[in-house]
Amino acid sequence: MARRSKIVSGTLIAGALLLTSLGLGGIAMSAEAPPAKHAGGGVTASAGGGVTAARAGHVMAARSASSPEDPDGDGYIPANPPVTGVTPSTKEPPHRYFHEFQANCSVSHTKPDDPIVYPQQPGASHDHTFMGNTTTDAASTTASLDAGRTTCKAPGDKSGYWMPTLFNADRLVLPIGPQTIYYKAGVTDYTSVRPFPKGLRFVVGDPMQTAEEFRHHPGFVEGWECGDSYFNVEFPKDCPNRPDVQLNIRLQAPSCWDGKYLDTPDHRSHMAYPVVNPGTNNNVCPADHPVALPMVEFKMAFPVNGDLSHARLASGPSWSFHYDFFNAWDAPTLKALVDHCVVGALQCDARGYDQTHPEAGAALDENYELP
């Protein structure tokens, strides 16, 4: 896979025309950027990206609102059935550098909704940019996503993917075309990775984190990058003003699951990052989160460059970047890709095809569906 993301053709200005041609009528294209809000509804973000300590839209409440999947509103959604009897694998399969596949999904709409953090509460969140499932909103459930449509190349991926909306001054900046979402092995024993359970959801990162916390986040890959500027916590100040350059961000998700809950009150504690097995250089799941799942990695590309001094996220400054994942994959399709590409140690595209190992074939057909 290419280490850096760049626009290879066209101009940044063409973005709005392309989005219109894709029929993204749900995207708010007004010149006024919606302000970030906290639980009390107060405006907390300034045009320059400054925020108050009360910045919200993701301030975790002690209790969630009740929803069809969480009737008592305690924030816990049990897995049915739970996964039990699993111990973290310490095996060392033959070394292979790649064990991954891609989900290529385009932006579908923006909304100040978050069905994980603020279920059944439309407008309660800061503005989010949604990819994948076209129906994702505050009322989304596993069943509603399952019945929806998707902008992902694989029709079987009806998952919801979203992140805080990016603005450059008062201009909305949306990724153009299919974005790269990797599904990787986060543990050394890639053969132990199993598909996500249907309905699993979690938040990666924290909009309330400090710049230092963002830099040292376990999912931090290269931070904000643009041109030849990498590992930035803030938006790069030396981003070349050229049509072939854009702003990028990469962030990895935790990939070890407790096997008990599809969600928890903080939307994080049911998941954990791999840890180093003592006395080795191997990554394993911790004992209290023993189930190895794919490690999701967002690799987002925003069509903006040049002067980024007025760039900001709907959630606040650059280091407030985070994202949400709500699994609604067709189970057989996801299993086919995980088994073929992750367990099979291949570097696959969205079809489950590794061009360096054509003899392995593809997991999906030319329509990105199970053969």
Short mmCIF file of C-alpha atoms in Angstrom, two decimals:
data_model
loop_
_atom_site.label_atom_id
_atom_site.label_comp_id
_atom_site.label_asym_id
_atom_site.label_seq_id
_atom_site.Cartn_x
_atom_site.Cartn_y
_atom_site.Cartn_z
CA MET A 1 0.00 0.00 0.00
CA ALA A 2 1.25 3.53 -0.67
CA ARG A 3 2.62 5.10 2.52
CA ARG A 4 1.42 8.57 1.65
CA SER A 5 -1.92 9.72 0.27
CA LYS A 6 -2.08 12.30 -2.51
CA ILE A 7 -4.65 13.43 -5.00
CA VAL A 8 -3.40 12.02 -8.25
CA SER A 9 -5.60 13.95 -10.63
CA GLY A 10 -8.06 16.80 -10.84
CA THR A 11 -8.16 19.86 -8.63
CA LEU A 12 -9.39 20.54 -5.14
CA ILE A 13 -12.11 22.77 -6.51
CA ALA A 14 -13.60 19.83 -8.38
CA GLY A 15 -14.53 18.27 -5.05
CA ALA A 16 -17.88 20.00 -4.72
CA LEU A 17 -18.85 19.02 -8.26
CA LEU A 18 -17.91 15.42 -7.62
CA LEU A 19 -19.89 15.29 -4.40
CA THR A 20 -22.90 16.72 -6.20
CA SER A 21 -22.57 14.11 -8.93
CA LEU A 22 -22.60 11.40 -6.27
CA GLY A 23 -25.98 12.62 -5.08
CA LEU A 24 -24.86 13.62 -1.60
CA GLY A 25 -27.92 15.72 -0.97
CA GLY A 26 -27.74 15.14 2.77
CA ILE A 27 -24.43 16.99 3.11
CA ALA A 28 -24.75 20.44 4.61
CA MET A 29 -22.92 22.69 2.15
CA SER A 30 -23.72 26.04 3.75
CA ALA A 31 -20.97 28.58 4.12
CA GLU A 32 -21.60 28.77 7.86
CA ALA A 33 -19.91 25.99 9.81
CA PRO A 34 -22.13 24.64 12.57
CA PRO A 35 -20.52 25.30 15.96
CA ALA A 36 -19.56 22.55 18.33
CA LYS A 37 -22.03 22.20 21.19
CA HIS A 38 -21.97 20.87 24.70
CA ALA A 39 -24.75 19.22 26.64
CA GLY A 40 -26.23 22.58 27.50
CA GLY A 41 -26.26 23.63 23.86
CA GLY A 42 -23.74 26.45 24.24
CA VAL A 43 -21.35 27.32 21.44
CA THR A 44 -17.79 26.36 22.35
CA ALA A 45 -15.79 26.50 19.10
CA SER A 46 -14.42 29.65 17.55
CA ALA A 47 -13.63 30.23 13.88
CA GLY A 48 -9.95 29.92 14.69
CA GLY A 49 -10.44 26.50 16.22
CA GLY A 50 -10.24 27.55 19.86
CA VAL A 51 -12.51 25.73 22.30
CA THR A 52 -13.47 25.98 25.92
CA ALA A 53 -12.92 23.24 28.46
CA ALA A 54 -16.62 22.46 28.18
CA ARG A 55 -16.25 21.44 24.55
CA ALA A 56 -18.72 18.66 24.07
CA GLY A 57 -20.61 16.65 21.57
CA HIS A 58 -18.67 13.74 23.04
CA VAL A 59 -18.63 14.45 26.77
CA MET A 60 -19.43 11.01 28.13
CA ALA A 61 -22.51 11.09 30.34
CA ALA A 62 -22.81 8.83 33.37
CA ARG A 63 -25.81 7.14 31.75
CA SER A 64 -26.84 6.86 28.14
CA ALA A 65 -30.32 7.53 26.88
CA SER A 66 -32.41 4.41 26.48
CA SER A 67 -32.54 2.93 23.01
CA PRO A 68 -33.97 -0.20 21.38
CA GLU A 69 -30.69 -2.01 22.06
CA ASP A 70 -30.23 -0.57 25.56
CA PRO A 71 -33.73 -0.30 27.06
CA ASP A 72 -32.58 0.55 30.59
CA GLY A 73 -30.11 3.17 29.34
CA ASP A 74 -27.22 1.92 31.47
CA GLY A 75 -24.82 1.97 28.53
CA TYR A 76 -24.16 -1.77 28.51
CA ILE A 77 -25.19 -3.80 25.46
CA PRO A 78 -24.43 -7.50 26.11
CA ALA A 79 -23.15 -9.69 23.32
CA ASN A 80 -25.60 -12.46 22.48
CA PRO A 81 -24.05 -14.92 22.71
CA PRO A 82 -20.93 -13.83 24.58
CA VAL A 83 -17.56 -15.28 23.59
CA THR A 84 -16.15 -17.31 26.48
CA GLY A 85 -13.32 -19.73 27.09
CA VAL A 86 -10.78 -17.73 25.07
CA THR A 87 -7.23 -17.11 26.23
CA PRO A 88 -4.90 -14.68 24.44
CA SER A 89 -2.88 -16.51 21.80
CA THR A 90 0.89 -16.50 22.24
CA LYS A 91 1.57 -18.57 19.12
CA GLU A 92 4.07 -17.36 16.53
CA PRO A 93 2.86 -18.26 13.03
CA PRO A 94 5.22 -17.91 10.06
CA HIS A 95 6.23 -14.27 9.75
CA ARG A 96 4.33 -12.37 7.08
CA TYR A 97 4.58 -8.60 6.80
CA PHE A 98 0.99 -8.10 5.66
CA HIS A 99 -2.29 -9.51 6.99
CA GLU A 100 -4.96 -7.04 5.99
CA PHE A 101 -7.73 -5.97 3.67
CA GLN A 102 -9.38 -2.66 2.87
CA ALA A 103 -12.87 -1.28 3.15
CA ASN A 104 -13.13 1.56 0.64
CA CYS A 105 -16.04 3.79 1.65
CA SER A 106 -17.07 7.29 0.51
CA VAL A 107 -18.64 10.14 2.43
CA SER A 108 -22.43 10.00 2.37
CA HIS A 109 -23.62 12.84 4.62
CA THR A 110 -22.91 15.07 7.61
CA LYS A 111 -25.05 15.44 10.74
CA PRO A 112 -24.68 16.63 14.35
CA ASP A 113 -25.59 13.08 15.43
CA ASP A 114 -23.79 10.18 17.11
CA PRO A 115 -25.78 6.94 17.56
CA ILE A 116 -23.09 5.52 19.87
CA VAL A 117 -22.50 8.43 22.27
CA TYR A 118 -25.92 10.10 21.92
CA PRO A 119 -28.36 7.37 20.83
CA GLN A 120 -31.87 8.60 20.05
CA GLN A 121 -30.74 12.23 20.60
CA PRO A 122 -30.63 13.99 17.19
CA GLY A 123 -28.56 17.14 17.13
CA ALA A 124 -26.88 16.45 20.47
CA SER A 125 -23.37 15.96 19.06
CA HIS A 126 -20.86 18.08 17.25
CA ASP A 127 -21.03 17.70 13.48
CA HIS A 128 -19.84 14.38 12.07
CA THR A 129 -18.84 13.26 8.58
CA PHE A 130 -20.36 9.85 7.86
CA MET A 131 -19.09 7.12 5.54
CA GLY A 132 -20.42 3.68 4.72
CA ASN A 133 -24.04 3.27 5.70
CA THR A 134 -26.13 6.04 4.17
CA THR A 135 -28.80 5.90 6.89
CA THR A 136 -26.58 6.48 9.92
CA ASP A 137 -28.08 9.00 12.33
CA ALA A 138 -28.96 9.34 16.01
CA ALA A 139 -31.65 6.66 15.74
CA SER A 140 -29.42 4.02 14.14
CA THR A 141 -29.40 0.50 15.54
CA THR A 142 -27.88 -2.73 14.33
CA ALA A 143 -31.19 -3.61 12.66
CA SER A 144 -31.60 -0.23 10.95
CA LEU A 145 -28.05 -0.29 9.59
CA ASP A 146 -28.57 -3.83 8.39
CA ALA A 147 -31.56 -2.61 6.37
CA GLY A 148 -29.70 0.39 4.93
CA ARG A 149 -27.50 1.00 1.92
CA THR A 150 -23.79 1.68 1.79
CA THR A 151 -21.20 3.79 -0.03
CA CYS A 152 -18.56 1.11 0.53
CA LYS A 153 -17.31 -0.87 -2.46
CA ALA A 154 -18.43 -4.10 -0.82
CA PRO A 155 -22.24 -4.10 -0.61
CA GLY A 156 -21.94 -6.40 2.39
CA ASP A 157 -20.32 -3.65 4.45
CA LYS A 158 -23.23 -1.68 5.86
CA SER A 159 -21.19 -0.51 8.84
CA GLY A 160 -21.30 3.06 10.03
CA TYR A 161 -18.00 4.97 10.08
CA TRP A 162 -17.85 8.60 11.20
CA MET A 163 -15.47 11.32 12.41
CA PRO A 164 -15.66 15.03 13.34
CA THR A 165 -16.25 17.26 10.35
CA LEU A 166 -13.29 19.34 9.17
CA PHE A 167 -13.59 23.05 8.36
CA ASN A 168 -11.05 25.44 6.91
CA ALA A 169 -12.26 28.77 8.29
CA ASP A 170 -15.95 28.65 7.30
CA ARG A 171 -15.52 26.15 4.45
CA LEU A 172 -16.65 22.57 4.80
CA VAL A 173 -13.90 20.10 3.82
CA LEU A 174 -15.07 16.58 2.95
CA PRO A 175 -12.97 13.63 1.78
CA ILE A 176 -13.58 12.91 -1.91
CA GLY A 177 -14.07 9.42 -3.26
CA PRO A 178 -13.46 6.08 -1.54
CA GLN A 179 -11.41 6.45 1.62
CA THR A 180 -9.10 3.75 2.93
CA ILE A 181 -10.15 1.90 6.05
CA TYR A 182 -7.76 -0.93 6.82
CA TYR A 183 -8.71 -4.11 8.66
CA LYS A 184 -5.43 -5.51 10.01
CA ALA A 185 -4.03 -8.00 12.47
CA GLY A 186 -3.04 -6.15 15.62
CA VAL A 187 -1.55 -9.23 17.28
CA THR A 188 1.44 -11.35 16.30
CA ASP A 189 -0.69 -14.46 15.91
CA TYR A 190 -2.68 -13.23 12.93
CA THR A 191 -4.27 -16.68 12.64
CA SER A 192 -6.18 -16.00 15.89
CA VAL A 193 -8.06 -12.98 14.50
CA ARG A 194 -11.81 -13.50 14.14
CA PRO A 195 -14.55 -11.29 12.60
CA PHE A 196 -16.30 -8.54 14.55
CA PRO A 197 -19.56 -9.58 16.20
CA LYS A 198 -22.58 -7.93 14.59
CA GLY A 199 -23.50 -4.74 16.42
CA LEU A 200 -20.10 -4.10 18.03
CA ARG A 201 -19.43 -0.38 18.32
CA PHE A 202 -16.74 1.79 19.85
CA VAL A 203 -15.07 5.20 19.82
CA VAL A 204 -11.39 5.56 18.89
CA GLY A 205 -9.58 8.48 20.49
CA ASP A 206 -11.13 11.23 22.59
CA PRO A 207 -12.22 14.73 21.56
CA MET A 208 -11.36 15.92 25.06
CA GLN A 209 -7.75 14.70 24.86
CA THR A 210 -4.83 17.10 25.12
CA ALA A 211 -2.28 17.55 22.37
CA GLU A 212 0.17 15.44 24.37
CA GLU A 213 -2.39 12.68 24.87
CA PHE A 214 -3.12 12.64 21.15
CA ARG A 215 0.60 12.36 20.33
CA HIS A 216 1.04 9.42 22.70
CA HIS A 217 -2.27 7.72 21.92
CA PRO A 218 -1.68 3.97 21.32
CA GLY A 219 -3.43 4.28 17.96
CA PHE A 220 -1.30 7.21 16.74
CA VAL A 221 0.40 6.33 13.44
CA GLU A 222 1.74 9.43 11.71
CA GLY A 223 -0.57 12.12 13.01
CA TRP A 224 -1.54 14.87 10.58
CA GLU A 225 0.54 14.81 7.43
CA CYS A 226 0.70 16.91 4.29
CA GLY A 227 3.33 16.91 1.57
CA ASP A 228 6.60 16.01 3.28
CA SER A 229 5.42 16.99 6.76
CA TYR A 230 4.58 14.05 9.04
CA PHE A 231 3.93 13.23 12.72
CA ASN A 232 2.09 16.47 13.36
CA VAL A 233 -0.21 16.95 16.34
CA GLU A 234 -1.35 20.27 14.90
CA PHE A 235 -2.38 20.84 11.31
CA PRO A 236 0.86 21.24 9.30
CA LYS A 237 1.89 24.84 8.75
CA ASP A 238 4.04 23.97 5.73
CA CYS A 239 1.43 22.18 3.63
CA PRO A 240 2.28 22.81 -0.05
CA ASN A 241 -0.37 24.71 -1.98
CA ARG A 242 -0.49 22.30 -4.94
CA PRO A 243 -3.41 20.44 -6.52
CA ASP A 244 -1.69 17.08 -6.02
CA VAL A 245 -1.35 17.50 -2.23
CA GLN A 246 -3.91 17.08 0.51
CA LEU A 247 -4.16 16.74 4.30
CA ASN A 248 -4.09 13.20 5.72
CA ILE A 249 -4.63 11.51 9.07
CA ARG A 250 -4.15 7.90 10.22
CA LEU A 251 -5.38 6.44 13.51
CA GLN A 252 -5.63 2.81 14.61
CA ALA A 253 -8.39 1.31 16.75
CA PRO A 254 -8.09 -1.15 19.64
CA SER A 255 -8.45 -4.73 18.43
CA CYS A 256 -8.89 -6.84 21.55
CA TRP A 257 -12.42 -7.45 22.81
CA ASP A 258 -13.70 -8.58 26.21
CA GLY A 259 -16.15 -10.97 24.54
CA LYS A 260 -18.96 -9.70 26.80
CA TYR A 261 -20.32 -6.39 25.54
CA LEU A 262 -21.08 -4.80 22.20
CA ASP A 263 -20.89 -1.42 23.96
CA THR A 264 -20.12 -0.04 27.42
CA PRO A 265 -20.96 3.33 29.02
CA ASP A 266 -17.67 4.97 27.99
CA HIS A 267 -17.79 3.30 24.54
CA ARG A 268 -14.19 2.15 25.00
CA SER A 269 -13.66 -0.18 27.95
CA HIS A 270 -14.99 -3.30 26.18
CA MET A 271 -12.05 -2.89 23.79
CA ALA A 272 -8.28 -2.76 24.42
CA TYR A 273 -5.07 -2.37 22.44
CA PRO A 274 -2.68 -5.33 22.21
CA VAL A 275 0.16 -5.47 24.70
CA VAL A 276 3.69 -6.86 24.45
CA ASN A 277 4.01 -10.41 25.72
CA PRO A 278 6.69 -10.26 28.50
CA GLY A 279 10.04 -11.59 27.38
CA THR A 280 9.19 -11.33 23.69
CA ASN A 281 8.58 -8.73 20.99
CA ASN A 282 5.18 -10.21 20.25
CA ASN A 283 1.86 -8.40 20.53
CA VAL A 284 -0.91 -10.27 22.31
CA CYS A 285 -4.34 -9.41 23.65
CA PRO A 286 -4.50 -8.68 27.39
CA ALA A 287 -6.06 -11.35 29.60
CA ASP A 288 -9.19 -9.30 30.32
CA HIS A 289 -9.76 -8.64 26.59
CA PRO A 290 -8.69 -11.99 25.12
CA VAL A 291 -10.60 -12.00 21.81
CA ALA A 292 -8.49 -10.85 18.85
CA LEU A 293 -10.49 -8.89 16.26
CA PRO A 294 -9.34 -6.94 13.20
CA MET A 295 -7.56 -3.67 13.95
CA VAL A 296 -9.39 -0.90 12.10
CA GLU A 297 -7.19 1.92 10.80
CA PHE A 298 -8.65 5.08 9.34
CA LYS A 299 -6.52 6.61 6.58
CA MET A 300 -8.45 9.73 5.68
CA ALA A 301 -7.55 12.26 2.98
CA PHE A 302 -9.00 15.79 3.07
CA PRO A 303 -8.87 17.97 -0.08
CA VAL A 304 -7.28 21.02 1.51
CA ASN A 305 -3.75 22.43 1.51
CA GLY A 306 -1.78 25.67 1.71
CA ASP A 307 -2.58 27.90 4.69
CA LEU A 308 -4.19 25.71 7.37
CA SER A 309 -3.97 28.26 10.18
CA HIS A 310 -7.77 28.47 10.25
CA ALA A 311 -8.45 24.74 9.93
CA ARG A 312 -10.44 23.18 12.76
CA LEU A 313 -12.53 20.15 13.57
CA ALA A 314 -16.15 20.34 14.65
CA SER A 315 -14.94 18.76 17.90
CA GLY A 316 -12.22 21.40 18.45
CA PRO A 317 -8.52 21.64 17.60
CA SER A 318 -6.56 19.20 15.45
CA TRP A 319 -5.71 16.92 18.38
CA SER A 320 -9.41 16.33 19.13
CA PHE A 321 -9.58 13.96 16.13
CA HIS A 322 -11.35 10.67 16.87
CA TYR A 323 -13.72 8.35 15.07
CA ASP A 324 -16.55 5.91 15.62
CA PHE A 325 -17.22 2.44 14.24
CA PHE A 326 -20.53 0.55 14.32
CA ASN A 327 -20.26 -2.93 12.79
CA ALA A 328 -23.04 -3.90 10.40
CA TRP A 329 -21.11 -6.13 8.00
CA ASP A 330 -22.87 -9.06 6.41
CA ALA A 331 -21.38 -11.79 8.59
CA PRO A 332 -20.41 -14.29 5.84
CA THR A 333 -18.78 -11.51 3.76
CA LEU A 334 -16.72 -10.24 6.67
CA LYS A 335 -15.67 -13.76 7.63
CA ALA A 336 -14.55 -14.49 4.06
CA LEU A 337 -12.33 -11.38 4.01
CA VAL A 338 -10.90 -11.95 7.50
CA ASP A 339 -10.14 -15.62 6.81
CA HIS A 340 -8.69 -15.03 3.34
CA CYS A 341 -6.69 -11.86 3.98
CA VAL A 342 -5.94 -11.49 7.69
CA VAL A 343 -5.67 -15.14 8.75
CA GLY A 344 -4.26 -15.93 5.29
CA ALA A 345 -1.58 -13.24 5.67
CA LEU A 346 -2.25 -11.32 2.47
CA GLN A 347 -2.25 -7.62 1.51
CA CYS A 348 -5.74 -7.38 0.06
CA ASP A 349 -7.80 -4.69 -1.61
CA ALA A 350 -11.54 -4.33 -1.04
CA ARG A 351 -12.19 -7.50 -3.09
CA GLY A 352 -9.88 -9.51 -0.91
CA TYR A 353 -7.30 -9.73 -3.72
CA ASP A 354 -3.53 -9.48 -3.23
CA GLN A 355 -1.88 -8.49 -6.51
CA THR A 356 1.48 -9.80 -5.29
CA HIS A 357 -0.09 -13.22 -4.68
CA PRO A 358 -2.51 -13.70 -7.59
CA GLU A 359 -2.42 -17.44 -7.06
CA ALA A 360 -4.40 -16.93 -3.84
CA GLY A 361 -7.39 -15.58 -5.75
CA ALA A 362 -9.92 -13.17 -4.26
CA ALA A 363 -12.43 -13.51 -1.45
CA LEU A 364 -15.13 -11.61 -3.39
CA ASP A 365 -16.20 -11.46 -7.02
CA GLU A 366 -15.90 -8.51 -9.44
CA ASN A 367 -19.00 -6.95 -7.80
CA TYR A 368 -17.36 -7.16 -4.37
CA GLU A 369 -19.83 -9.83 -3.31
CA LEU A 370 -19.44 -13.43 -2.21
CA PRO A 371 -19.07 -15.69 -5.27
#
